[in-house]
mmCIF file of C-alpha atoms and ligand atoms in Angstrom:
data_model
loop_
_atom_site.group_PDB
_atom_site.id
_atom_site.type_symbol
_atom_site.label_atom_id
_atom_site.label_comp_id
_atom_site.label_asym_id
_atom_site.label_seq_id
_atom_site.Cartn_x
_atom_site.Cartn_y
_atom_site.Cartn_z
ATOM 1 C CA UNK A 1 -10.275 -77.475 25.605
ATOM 2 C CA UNK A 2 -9.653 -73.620 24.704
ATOM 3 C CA UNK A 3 -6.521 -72.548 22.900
ATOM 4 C CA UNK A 4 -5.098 -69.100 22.242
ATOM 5 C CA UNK A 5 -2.864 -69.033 19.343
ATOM 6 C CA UNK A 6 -0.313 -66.771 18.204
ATOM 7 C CA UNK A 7 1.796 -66.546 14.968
ATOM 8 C CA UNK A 8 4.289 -63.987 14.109
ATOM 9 C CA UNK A 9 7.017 -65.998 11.979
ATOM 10 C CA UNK A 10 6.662 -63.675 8.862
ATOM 11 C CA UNK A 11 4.791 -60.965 7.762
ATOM 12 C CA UNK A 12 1.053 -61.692 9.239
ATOM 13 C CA UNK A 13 0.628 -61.003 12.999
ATOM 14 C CA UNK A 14 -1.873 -62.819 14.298
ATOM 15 C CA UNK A 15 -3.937 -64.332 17.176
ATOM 16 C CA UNK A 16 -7.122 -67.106 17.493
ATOM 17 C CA UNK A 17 -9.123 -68.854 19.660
ATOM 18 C CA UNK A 18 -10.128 -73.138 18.988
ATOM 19 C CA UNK A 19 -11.883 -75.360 20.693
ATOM 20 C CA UNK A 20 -11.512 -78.864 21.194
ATOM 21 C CA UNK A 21 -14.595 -79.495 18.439
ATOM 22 C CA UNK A 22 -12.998 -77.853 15.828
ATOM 23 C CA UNK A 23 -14.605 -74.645 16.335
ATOM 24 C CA UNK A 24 -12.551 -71.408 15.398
ATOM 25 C CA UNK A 25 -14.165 -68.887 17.759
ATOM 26 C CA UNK A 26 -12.352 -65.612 16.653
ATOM 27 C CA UNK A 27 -9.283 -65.514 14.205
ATOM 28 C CA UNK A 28 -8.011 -61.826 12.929
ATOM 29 C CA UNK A 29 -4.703 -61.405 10.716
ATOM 30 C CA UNK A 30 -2.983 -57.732 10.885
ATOM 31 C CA UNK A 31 -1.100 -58.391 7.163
ATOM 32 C CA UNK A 32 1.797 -56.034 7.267
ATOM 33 C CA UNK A 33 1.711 -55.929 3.449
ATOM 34 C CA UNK A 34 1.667 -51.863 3.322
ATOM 35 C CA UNK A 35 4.356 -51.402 5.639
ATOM 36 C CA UNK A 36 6.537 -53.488 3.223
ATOM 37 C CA UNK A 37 5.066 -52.917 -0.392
ATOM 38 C CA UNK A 38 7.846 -49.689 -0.600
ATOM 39 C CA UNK A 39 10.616 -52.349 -0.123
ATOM 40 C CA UNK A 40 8.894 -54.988 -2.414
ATOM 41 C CA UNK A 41 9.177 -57.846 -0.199
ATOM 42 C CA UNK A 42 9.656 -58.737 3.711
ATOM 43 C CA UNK A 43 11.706 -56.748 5.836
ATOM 44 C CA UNK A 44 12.999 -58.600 8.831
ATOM 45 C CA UNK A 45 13.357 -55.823 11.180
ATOM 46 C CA UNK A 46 10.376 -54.233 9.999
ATOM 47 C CA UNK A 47 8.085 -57.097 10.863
ATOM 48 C CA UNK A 48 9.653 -58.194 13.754
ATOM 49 C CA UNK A 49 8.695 -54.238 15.451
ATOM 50 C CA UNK A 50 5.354 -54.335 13.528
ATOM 51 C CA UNK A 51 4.744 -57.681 15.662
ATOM 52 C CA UNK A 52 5.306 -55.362 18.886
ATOM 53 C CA UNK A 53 3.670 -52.900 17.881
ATOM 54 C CA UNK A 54 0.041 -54.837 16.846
ATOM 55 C CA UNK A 55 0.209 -58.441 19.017
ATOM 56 C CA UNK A 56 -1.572 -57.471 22.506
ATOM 57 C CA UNK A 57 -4.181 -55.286 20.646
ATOM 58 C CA UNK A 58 -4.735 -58.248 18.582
ATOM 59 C CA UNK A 59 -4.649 -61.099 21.174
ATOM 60 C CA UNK A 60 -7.000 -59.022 23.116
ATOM 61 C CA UNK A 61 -9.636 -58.553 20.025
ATOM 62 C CA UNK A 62 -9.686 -62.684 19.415
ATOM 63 C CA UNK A 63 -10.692 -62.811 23.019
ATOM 64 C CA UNK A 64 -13.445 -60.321 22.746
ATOM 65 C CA UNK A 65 -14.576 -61.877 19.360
ATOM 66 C CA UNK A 66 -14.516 -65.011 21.252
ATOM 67 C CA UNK A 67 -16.531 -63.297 23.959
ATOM 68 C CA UNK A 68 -13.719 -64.766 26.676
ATOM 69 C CA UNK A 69 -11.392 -63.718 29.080
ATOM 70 C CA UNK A 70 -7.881 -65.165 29.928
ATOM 71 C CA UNK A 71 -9.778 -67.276 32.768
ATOM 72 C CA UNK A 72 -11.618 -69.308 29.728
ATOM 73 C CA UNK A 73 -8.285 -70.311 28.265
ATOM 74 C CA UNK A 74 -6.796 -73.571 28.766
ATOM 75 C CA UNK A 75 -3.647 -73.624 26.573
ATOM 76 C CA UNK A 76 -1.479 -70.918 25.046
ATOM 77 C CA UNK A 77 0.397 -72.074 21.387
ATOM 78 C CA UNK A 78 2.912 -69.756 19.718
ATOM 79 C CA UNK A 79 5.023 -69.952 16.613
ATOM 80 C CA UNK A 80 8.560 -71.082 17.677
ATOM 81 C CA UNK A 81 10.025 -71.172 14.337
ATOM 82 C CA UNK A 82 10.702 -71.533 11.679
ATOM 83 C CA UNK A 83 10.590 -68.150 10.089
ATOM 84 C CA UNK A 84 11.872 -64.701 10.809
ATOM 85 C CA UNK A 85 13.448 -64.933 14.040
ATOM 86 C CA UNK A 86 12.997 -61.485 15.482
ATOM 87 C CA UNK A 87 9.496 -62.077 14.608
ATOM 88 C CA UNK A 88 9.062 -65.419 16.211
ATOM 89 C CA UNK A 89 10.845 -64.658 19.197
ATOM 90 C CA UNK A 90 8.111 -61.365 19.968
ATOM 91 C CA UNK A 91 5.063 -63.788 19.114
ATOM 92 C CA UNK A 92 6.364 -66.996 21.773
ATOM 93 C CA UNK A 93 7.761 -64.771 24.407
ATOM 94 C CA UNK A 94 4.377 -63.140 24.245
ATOM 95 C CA UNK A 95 3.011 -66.634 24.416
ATOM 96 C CA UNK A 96 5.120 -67.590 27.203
ATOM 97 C CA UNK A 97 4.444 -64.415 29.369
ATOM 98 C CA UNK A 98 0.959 -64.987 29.125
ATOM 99 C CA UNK A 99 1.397 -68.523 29.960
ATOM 100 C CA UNK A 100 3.722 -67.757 32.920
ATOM 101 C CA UNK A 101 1.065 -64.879 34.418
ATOM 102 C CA UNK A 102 -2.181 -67.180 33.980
ATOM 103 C CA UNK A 103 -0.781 -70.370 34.802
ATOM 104 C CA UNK A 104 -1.501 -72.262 31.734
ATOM 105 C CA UNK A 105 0.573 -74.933 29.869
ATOM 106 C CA UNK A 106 2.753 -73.602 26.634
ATOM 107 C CA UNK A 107 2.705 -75.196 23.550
ATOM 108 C CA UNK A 108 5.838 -73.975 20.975
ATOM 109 C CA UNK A 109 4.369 -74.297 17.845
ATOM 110 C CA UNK A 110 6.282 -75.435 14.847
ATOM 111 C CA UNK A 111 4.826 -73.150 11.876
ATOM 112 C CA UNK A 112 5.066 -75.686 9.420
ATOM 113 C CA UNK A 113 2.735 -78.481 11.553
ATOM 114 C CA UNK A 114 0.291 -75.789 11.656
ATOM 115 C CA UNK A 115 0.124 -75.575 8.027
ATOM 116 C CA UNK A 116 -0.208 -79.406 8.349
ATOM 117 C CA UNK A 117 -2.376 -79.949 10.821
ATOM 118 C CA UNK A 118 -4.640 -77.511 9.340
ATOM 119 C CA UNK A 119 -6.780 -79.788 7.120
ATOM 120 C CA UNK A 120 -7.636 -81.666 10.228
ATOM 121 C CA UNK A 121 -9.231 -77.874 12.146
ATOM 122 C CA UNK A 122 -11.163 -77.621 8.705
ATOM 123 C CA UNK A 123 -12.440 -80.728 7.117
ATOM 124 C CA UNK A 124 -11.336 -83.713 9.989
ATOM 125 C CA UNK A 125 -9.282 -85.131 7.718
ATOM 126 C CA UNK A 126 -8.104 -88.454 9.101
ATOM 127 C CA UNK A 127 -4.276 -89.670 9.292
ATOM 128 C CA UNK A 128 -2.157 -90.010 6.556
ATOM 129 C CA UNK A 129 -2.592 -88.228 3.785
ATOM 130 C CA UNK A 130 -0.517 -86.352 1.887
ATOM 131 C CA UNK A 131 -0.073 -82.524 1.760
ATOM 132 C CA UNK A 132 1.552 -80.338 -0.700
ATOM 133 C CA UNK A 133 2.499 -77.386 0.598
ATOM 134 C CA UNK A 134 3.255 -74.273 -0.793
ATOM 135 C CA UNK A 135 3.534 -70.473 0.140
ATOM 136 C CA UNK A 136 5.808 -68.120 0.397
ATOM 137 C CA UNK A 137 8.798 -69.362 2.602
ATOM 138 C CA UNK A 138 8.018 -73.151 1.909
ATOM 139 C CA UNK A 139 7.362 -75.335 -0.619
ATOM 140 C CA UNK A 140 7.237 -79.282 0.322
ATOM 141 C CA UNK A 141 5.420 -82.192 -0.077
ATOM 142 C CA UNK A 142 5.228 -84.085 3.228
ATOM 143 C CA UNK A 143 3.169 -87.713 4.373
ATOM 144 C CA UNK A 144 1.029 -86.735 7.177
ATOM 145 C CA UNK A 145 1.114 -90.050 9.482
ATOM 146 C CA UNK A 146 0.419 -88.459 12.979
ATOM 147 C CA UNK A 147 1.320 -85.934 15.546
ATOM 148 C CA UNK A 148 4.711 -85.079 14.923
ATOM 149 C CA UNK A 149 5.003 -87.690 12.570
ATOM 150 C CA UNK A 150 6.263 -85.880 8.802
ATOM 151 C CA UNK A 151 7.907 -87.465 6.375
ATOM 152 C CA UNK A 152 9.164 -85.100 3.985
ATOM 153 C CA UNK A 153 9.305 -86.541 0.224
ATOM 154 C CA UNK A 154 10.571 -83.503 -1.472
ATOM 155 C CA UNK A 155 11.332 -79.758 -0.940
ATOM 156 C CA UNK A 156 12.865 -76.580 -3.183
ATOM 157 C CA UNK A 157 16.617 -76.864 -4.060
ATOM 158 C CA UNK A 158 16.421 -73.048 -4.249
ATOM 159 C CA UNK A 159 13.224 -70.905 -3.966
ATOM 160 C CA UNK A 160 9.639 -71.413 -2.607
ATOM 161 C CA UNK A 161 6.857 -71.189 -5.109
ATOM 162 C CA UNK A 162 5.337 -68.004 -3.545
ATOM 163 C CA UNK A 163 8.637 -66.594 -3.902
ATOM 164 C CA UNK A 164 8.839 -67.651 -7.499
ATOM 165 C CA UNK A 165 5.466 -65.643 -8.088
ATOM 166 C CA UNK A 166 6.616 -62.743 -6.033
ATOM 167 C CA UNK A 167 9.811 -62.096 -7.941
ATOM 168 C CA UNK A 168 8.073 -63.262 -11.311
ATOM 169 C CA UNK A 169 5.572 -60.574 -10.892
ATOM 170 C CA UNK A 170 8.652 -57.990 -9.690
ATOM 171 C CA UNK A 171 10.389 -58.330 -13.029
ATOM 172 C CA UNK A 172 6.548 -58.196 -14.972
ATOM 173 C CA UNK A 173 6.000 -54.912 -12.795
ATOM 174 C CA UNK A 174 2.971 -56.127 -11.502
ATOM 175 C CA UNK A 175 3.707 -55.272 -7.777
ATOM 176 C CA UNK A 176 3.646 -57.123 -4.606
ATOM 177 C CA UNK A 177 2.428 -59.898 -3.659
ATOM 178 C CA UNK A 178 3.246 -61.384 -6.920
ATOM 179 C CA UNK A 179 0.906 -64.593 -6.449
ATOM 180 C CA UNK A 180 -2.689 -62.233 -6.456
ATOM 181 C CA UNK A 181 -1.110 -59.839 -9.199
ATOM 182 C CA UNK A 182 -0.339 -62.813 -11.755
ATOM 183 C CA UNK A 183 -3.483 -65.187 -11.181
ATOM 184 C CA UNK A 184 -5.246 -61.836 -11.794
ATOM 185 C CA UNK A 185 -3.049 -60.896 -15.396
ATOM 186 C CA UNK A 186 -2.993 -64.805 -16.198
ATOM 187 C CA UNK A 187 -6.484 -64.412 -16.608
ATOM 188 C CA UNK A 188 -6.617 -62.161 -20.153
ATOM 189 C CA UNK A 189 -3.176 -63.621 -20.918
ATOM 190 C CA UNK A 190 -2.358 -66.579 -23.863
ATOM 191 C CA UNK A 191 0.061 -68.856 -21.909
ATOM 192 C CA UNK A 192 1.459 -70.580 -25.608
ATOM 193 C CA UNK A 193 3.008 -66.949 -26.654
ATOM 194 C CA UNK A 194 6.308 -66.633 -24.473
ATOM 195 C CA UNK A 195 6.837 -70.894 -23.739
ATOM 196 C CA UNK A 196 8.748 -70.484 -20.624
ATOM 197 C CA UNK A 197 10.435 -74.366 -18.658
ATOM 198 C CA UNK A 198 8.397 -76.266 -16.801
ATOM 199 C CA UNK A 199 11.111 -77.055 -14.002
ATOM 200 C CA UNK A 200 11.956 -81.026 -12.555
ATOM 201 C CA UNK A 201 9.157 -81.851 -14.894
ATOM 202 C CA UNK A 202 9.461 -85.733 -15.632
ATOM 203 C CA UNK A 203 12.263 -85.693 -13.669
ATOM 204 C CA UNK A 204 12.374 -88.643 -10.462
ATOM 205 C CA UNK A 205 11.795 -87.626 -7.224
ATOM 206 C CA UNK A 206 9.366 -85.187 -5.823
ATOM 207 C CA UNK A 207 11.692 -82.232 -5.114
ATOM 208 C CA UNK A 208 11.112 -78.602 -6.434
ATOM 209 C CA UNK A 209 13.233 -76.014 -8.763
ATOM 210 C CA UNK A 210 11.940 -72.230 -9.420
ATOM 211 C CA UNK A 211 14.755 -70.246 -10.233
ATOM 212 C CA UNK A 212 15.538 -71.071 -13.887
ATOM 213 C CA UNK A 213 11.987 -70.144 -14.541
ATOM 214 C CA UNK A 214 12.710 -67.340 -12.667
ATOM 215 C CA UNK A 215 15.544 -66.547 -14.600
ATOM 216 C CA UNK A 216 13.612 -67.215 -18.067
ATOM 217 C CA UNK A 217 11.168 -64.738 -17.510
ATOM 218 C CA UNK A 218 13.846 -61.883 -16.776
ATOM 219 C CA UNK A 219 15.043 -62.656 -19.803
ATOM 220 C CA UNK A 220 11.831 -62.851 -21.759
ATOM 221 C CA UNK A 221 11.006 -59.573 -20.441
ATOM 222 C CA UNK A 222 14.691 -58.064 -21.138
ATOM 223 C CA UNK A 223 14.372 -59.413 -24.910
ATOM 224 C CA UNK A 224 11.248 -57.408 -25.448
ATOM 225 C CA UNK A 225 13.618 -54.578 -24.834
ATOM 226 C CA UNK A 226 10.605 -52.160 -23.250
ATOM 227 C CA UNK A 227 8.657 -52.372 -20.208
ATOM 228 C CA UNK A 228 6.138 -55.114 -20.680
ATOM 229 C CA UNK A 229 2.667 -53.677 -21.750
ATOM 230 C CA UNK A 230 -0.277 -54.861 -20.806
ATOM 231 C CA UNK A 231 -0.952 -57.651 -23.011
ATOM 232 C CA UNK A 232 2.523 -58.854 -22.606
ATOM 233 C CA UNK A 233 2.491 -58.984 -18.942
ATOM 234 C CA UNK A 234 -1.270 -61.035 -19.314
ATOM 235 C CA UNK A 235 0.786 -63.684 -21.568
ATOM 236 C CA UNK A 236 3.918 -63.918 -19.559
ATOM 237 C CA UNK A 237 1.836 -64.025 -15.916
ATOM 238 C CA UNK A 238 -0.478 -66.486 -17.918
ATOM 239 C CA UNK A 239 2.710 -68.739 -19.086
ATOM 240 C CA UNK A 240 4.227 -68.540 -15.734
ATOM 241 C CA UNK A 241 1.563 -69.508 -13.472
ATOM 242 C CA UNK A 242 1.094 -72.585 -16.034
ATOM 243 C CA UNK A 243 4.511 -73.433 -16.235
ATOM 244 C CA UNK A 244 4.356 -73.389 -11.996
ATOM 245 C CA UNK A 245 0.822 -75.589 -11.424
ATOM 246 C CA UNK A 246 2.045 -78.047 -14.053
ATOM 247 C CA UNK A 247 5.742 -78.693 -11.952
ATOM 248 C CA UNK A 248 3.869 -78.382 -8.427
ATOM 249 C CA UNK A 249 1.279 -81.123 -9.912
ATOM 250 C CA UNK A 250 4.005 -83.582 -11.829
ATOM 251 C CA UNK A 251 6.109 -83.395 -8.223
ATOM 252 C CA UNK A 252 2.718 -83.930 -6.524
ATOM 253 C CA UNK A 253 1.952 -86.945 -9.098
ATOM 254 C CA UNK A 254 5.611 -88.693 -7.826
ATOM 255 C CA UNK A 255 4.613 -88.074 -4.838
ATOM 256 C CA UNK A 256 1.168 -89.461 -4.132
ATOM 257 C CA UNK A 257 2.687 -93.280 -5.843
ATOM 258 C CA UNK A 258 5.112 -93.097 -3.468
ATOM 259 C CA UNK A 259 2.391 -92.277 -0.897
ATOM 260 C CA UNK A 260 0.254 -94.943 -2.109
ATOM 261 C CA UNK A 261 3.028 -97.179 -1.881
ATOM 262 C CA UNK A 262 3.898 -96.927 1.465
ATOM 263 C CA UNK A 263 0.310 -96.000 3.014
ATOM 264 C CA UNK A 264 -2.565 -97.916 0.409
ATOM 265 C CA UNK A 265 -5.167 -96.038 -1.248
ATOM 266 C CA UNK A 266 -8.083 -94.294 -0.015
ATOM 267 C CA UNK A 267 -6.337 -90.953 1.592
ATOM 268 C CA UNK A 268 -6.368 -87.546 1.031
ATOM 269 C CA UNK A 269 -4.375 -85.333 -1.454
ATOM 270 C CA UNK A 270 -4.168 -82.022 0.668
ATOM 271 C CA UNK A 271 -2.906 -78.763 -0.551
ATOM 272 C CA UNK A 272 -1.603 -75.700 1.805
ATOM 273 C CA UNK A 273 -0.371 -72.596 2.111
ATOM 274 C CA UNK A 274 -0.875 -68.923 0.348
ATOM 275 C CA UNK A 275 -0.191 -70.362 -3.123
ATOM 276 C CA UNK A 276 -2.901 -72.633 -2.689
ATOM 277 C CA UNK A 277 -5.515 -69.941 -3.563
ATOM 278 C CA UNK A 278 -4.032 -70.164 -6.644
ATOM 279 C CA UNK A 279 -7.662 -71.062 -8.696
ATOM 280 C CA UNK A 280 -5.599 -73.212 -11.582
ATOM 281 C CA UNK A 281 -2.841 -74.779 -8.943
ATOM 282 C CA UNK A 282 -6.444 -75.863 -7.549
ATOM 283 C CA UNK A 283 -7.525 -77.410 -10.916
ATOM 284 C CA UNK A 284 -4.287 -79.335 -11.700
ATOM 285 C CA UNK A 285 -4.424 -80.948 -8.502
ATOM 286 C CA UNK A 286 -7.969 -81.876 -8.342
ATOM 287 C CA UNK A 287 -7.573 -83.406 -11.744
ATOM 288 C CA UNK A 288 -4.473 -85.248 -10.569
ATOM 289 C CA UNK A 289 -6.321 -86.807 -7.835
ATOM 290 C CA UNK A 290 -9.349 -88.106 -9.667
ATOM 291 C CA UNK A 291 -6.783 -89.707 -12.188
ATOM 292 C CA UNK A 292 -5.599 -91.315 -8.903
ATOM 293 C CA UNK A 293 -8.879 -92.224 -7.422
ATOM 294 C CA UNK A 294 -7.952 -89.624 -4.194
ATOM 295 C CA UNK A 295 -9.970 -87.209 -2.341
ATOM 296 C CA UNK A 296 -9.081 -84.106 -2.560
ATOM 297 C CA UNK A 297 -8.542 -80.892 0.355
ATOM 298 C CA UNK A 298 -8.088 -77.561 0.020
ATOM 299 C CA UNK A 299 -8.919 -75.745 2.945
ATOM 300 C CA UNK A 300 -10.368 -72.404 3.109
ATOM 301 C CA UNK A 301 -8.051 -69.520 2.172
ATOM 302 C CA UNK A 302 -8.306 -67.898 5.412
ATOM 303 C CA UNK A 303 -6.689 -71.524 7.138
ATOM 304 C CA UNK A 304 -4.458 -71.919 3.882
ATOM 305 C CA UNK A 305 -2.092 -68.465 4.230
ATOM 306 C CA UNK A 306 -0.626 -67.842 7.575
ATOM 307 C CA UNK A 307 -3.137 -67.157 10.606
ATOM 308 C CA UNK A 308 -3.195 -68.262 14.335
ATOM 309 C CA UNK A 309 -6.326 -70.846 14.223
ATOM 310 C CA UNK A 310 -4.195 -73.688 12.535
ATOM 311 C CA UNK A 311 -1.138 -72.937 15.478
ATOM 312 C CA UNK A 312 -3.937 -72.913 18.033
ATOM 313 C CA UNK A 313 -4.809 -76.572 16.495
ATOM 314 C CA UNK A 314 -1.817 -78.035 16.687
ATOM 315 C CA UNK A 315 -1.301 -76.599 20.037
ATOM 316 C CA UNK A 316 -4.766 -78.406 20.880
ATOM 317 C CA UNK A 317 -3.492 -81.446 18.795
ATOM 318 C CA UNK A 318 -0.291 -82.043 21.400
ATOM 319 C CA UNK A 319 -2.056 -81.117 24.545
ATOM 320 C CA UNK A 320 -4.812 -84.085 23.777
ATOM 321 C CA UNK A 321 -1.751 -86.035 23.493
ATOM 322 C CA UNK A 322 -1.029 -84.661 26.850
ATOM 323 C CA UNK A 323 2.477 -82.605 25.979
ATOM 324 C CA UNK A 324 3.261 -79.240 27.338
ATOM 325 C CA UNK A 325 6.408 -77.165 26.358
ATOM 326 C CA UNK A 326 8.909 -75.594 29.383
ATOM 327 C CA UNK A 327 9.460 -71.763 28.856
ATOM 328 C CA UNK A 328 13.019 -71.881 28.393
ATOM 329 C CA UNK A 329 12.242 -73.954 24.617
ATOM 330 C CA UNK A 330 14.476 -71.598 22.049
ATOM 331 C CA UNK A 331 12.463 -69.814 19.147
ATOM 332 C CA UNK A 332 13.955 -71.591 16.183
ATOM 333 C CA UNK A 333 14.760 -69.619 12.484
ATOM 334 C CA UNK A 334 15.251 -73.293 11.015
ATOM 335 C CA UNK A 335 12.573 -76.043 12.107
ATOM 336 C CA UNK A 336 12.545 -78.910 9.530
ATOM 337 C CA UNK A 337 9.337 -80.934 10.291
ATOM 338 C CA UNK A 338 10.915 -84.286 9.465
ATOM 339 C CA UNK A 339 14.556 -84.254 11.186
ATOM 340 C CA UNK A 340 15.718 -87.236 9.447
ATOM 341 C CA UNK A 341 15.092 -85.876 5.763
ATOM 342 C CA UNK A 342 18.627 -84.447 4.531
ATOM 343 C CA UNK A 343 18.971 -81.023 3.964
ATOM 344 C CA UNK A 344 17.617 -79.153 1.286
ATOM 345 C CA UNK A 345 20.530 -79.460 -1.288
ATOM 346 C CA UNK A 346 21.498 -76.018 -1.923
ATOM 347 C CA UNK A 347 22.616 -73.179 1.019
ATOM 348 C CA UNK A 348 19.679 -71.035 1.192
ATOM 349 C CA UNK A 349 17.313 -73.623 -0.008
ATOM 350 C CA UNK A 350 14.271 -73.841 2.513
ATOM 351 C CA UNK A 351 13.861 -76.605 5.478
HETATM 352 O O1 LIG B 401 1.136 -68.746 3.340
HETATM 353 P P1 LIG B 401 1.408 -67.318 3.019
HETATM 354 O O2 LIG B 401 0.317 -66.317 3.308
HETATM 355 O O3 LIG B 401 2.667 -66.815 3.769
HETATM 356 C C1 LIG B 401 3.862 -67.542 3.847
HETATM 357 O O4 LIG B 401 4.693 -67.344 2.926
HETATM 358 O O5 LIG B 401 4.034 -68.357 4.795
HETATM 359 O O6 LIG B 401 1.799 -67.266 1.466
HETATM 360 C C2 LIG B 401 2.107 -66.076 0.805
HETATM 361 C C3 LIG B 401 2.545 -66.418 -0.606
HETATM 362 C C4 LIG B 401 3.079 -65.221 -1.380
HETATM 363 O O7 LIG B 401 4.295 -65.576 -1.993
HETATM 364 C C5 LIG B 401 1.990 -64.947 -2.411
HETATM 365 O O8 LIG B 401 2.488 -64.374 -3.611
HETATM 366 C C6 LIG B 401 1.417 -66.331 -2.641
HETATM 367 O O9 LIG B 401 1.434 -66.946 -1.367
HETATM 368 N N1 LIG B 401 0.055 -66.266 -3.167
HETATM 369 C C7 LIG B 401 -0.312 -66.742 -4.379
HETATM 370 C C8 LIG B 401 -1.689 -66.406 -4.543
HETATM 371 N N2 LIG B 401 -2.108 -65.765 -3.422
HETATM 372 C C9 LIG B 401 -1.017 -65.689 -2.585
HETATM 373 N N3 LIG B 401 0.381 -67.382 -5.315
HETATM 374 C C10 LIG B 401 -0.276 -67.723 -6.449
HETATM 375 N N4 LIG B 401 -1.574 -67.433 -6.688
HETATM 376 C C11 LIG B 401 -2.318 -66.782 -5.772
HETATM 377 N N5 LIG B 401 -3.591 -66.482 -6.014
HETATM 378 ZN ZN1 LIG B 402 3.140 -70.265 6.356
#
């Protein structure tokens, strides 16, 4: 089985080809970073004709890489949501077209089972484990028990953790993507100088909080009273990025007895998503697992930020378990992955 896979839901446009044995054939990413570093962040409507603009030149080039034409395809997945919807509804009408000209079964995608399904494309990772994951627009901790079978545990009451490190390293003045710039200041930096909160820590339950340490580096920064230097913005990025691991680990730790309770021992602690090339969110976690006698996953960065392989996956994933999606399926800006967990508690909080 050959899948062509498309995602478009934020600010990466991209296409892949997977076979049935796990083999990513071609996978290429456009990032649309430089066409929204002047605005320092994601611009909707920016993306969404960026998308346009780079998605057949792209879907073509996986096909070549993959040395195949549209006759060797057997399945076409695209993103359906959730993300930015002018985005996501270029990438699956694409998806559908092609589907629709070529006579080949659609598969609408949700973004956030591609994440999840992802550790399955790279390392076979069997049913259930666990999977923190964290990036940009999310930032959840979910069982893994099947196909379409999520059980979210926890998720932000306000912002993702990529977006705490992108507007962390906004008010340092260390540019965007915030994630890359800190990690890379952290590294010189003393983390005990400016002792920032460690949000939810200790707290029950495995849900997330990044905006009052958001907040209490904007005002670390405006008590210096100049522009960070250097030095200072090595401490501060050092302080945050520990204060972040060590609430994404003690959520994580809540998490995985829960986990254990309800599913035994023996399965996988799995970690997703852009922030998880974060080298010391990496540590935490691995140490948190051996304490708890769990393997641990992280696969490789290219499957861990946004690209089209892991949507190409899950597309494979559902057609083995012989669905198939109708082309009038809506693109979807909100797509929680468990529909029974309760909203995230704040407006504005992410699915
Ligand atoms: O998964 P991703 O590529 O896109 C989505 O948001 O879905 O994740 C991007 C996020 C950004 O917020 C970026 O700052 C963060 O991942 N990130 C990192 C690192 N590399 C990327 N955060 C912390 N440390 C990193 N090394
Ligand atoms: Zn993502």
């Amino acid at each position: 089985m050959i899948a062509l896979g498309i995602e478009t839901s934020c600010d990466e446009t991209a296409a892949a080809i997977v076979d049935g044995d796990r083999r990513i054939l071609s996978s290429v990413v456009a990032s649309q970073l430089d066409r929204h570093r002047l605005y320092g962040g994601v611009v909707p409507e920016v993306a969404a004709r960026a998308h346009l603009e780079l998605l057949q030149g792209l879907v073509r080039q996986a096909l070549d890489e993959a040395r195949l034409d549209f006759d060797g395809l057997d399945l076409v997945a695209a993103t359906a949501g959730p993300g930015l919807i002018g985005g996501v509804i270029v990438g699956s009408t694409f998806g559908k077209a092609l589907s629709l000209a070529r006579s080949l079964p659609f598969l609408a995608i949700n973004h956030l089972e591609g994440h999840a399904l992802s550790p399955r494309l790279s390392d076979n990772v069997s049913f259930p484990y666990l999977l923190l994951l964290v990036s940009g627009g999310h930032c959840q901790l979910l069982a893994v028990e099947g196909v379409g079978r999520y059980r979210r545990y926890g998720t932000t009451v306000d912002d993702a953790a990529g977006e705490a490190f992108d507007k962390a390293a906004k008010k340092l003045g260390l540019g965007f993507p915030g994630g890359p710039a800190i990690e890379r200041a952290a590294k010189t930096g003393d983390a005990t100088r400016f002792p920032l909160p460690r949000p939810m820590l200790g707290r029950p339950g495995c849900d997330f909080s990044f905006s009052g340490l958001k907040t209490a580096v904007a005002h670390a920064v405006d008590a210096l009273g100049h522009a960070p230097t250097e030095p200072e913005q090595a401490d501060l990025a050092a302080s945050f990025q520990e204060s972040v691991a060590a609430s994404l680990a003690d959520r994580t730790k809540n998490a995985l007895r829960r986990f254990t309770d309800e599913h035994g021992s023996g399965h996988a602690l799995v970690v997703a998503g852009g922030v998880a090339a974060n080298t010391r969110l990496r540590e935490v976690l691995a140490e948190l697992a051996r304490t708890h006698h769990t393997g641990f996953v992280a696969p490789p960065l290219a499957l861990c930020t946004d690209n089209a392989a892991m949507i190409a996956w899950a597309g494979i994933e559902r057609r083995i378990l012989g669905e198939e999606d109708g082309l009038d399926v809506a693109p979807r800006p909100r797509w929680p992955l468990d529909a029974e967990a309760p909203p995230a508690p704040y407006a504005g909080a992410k699915a």
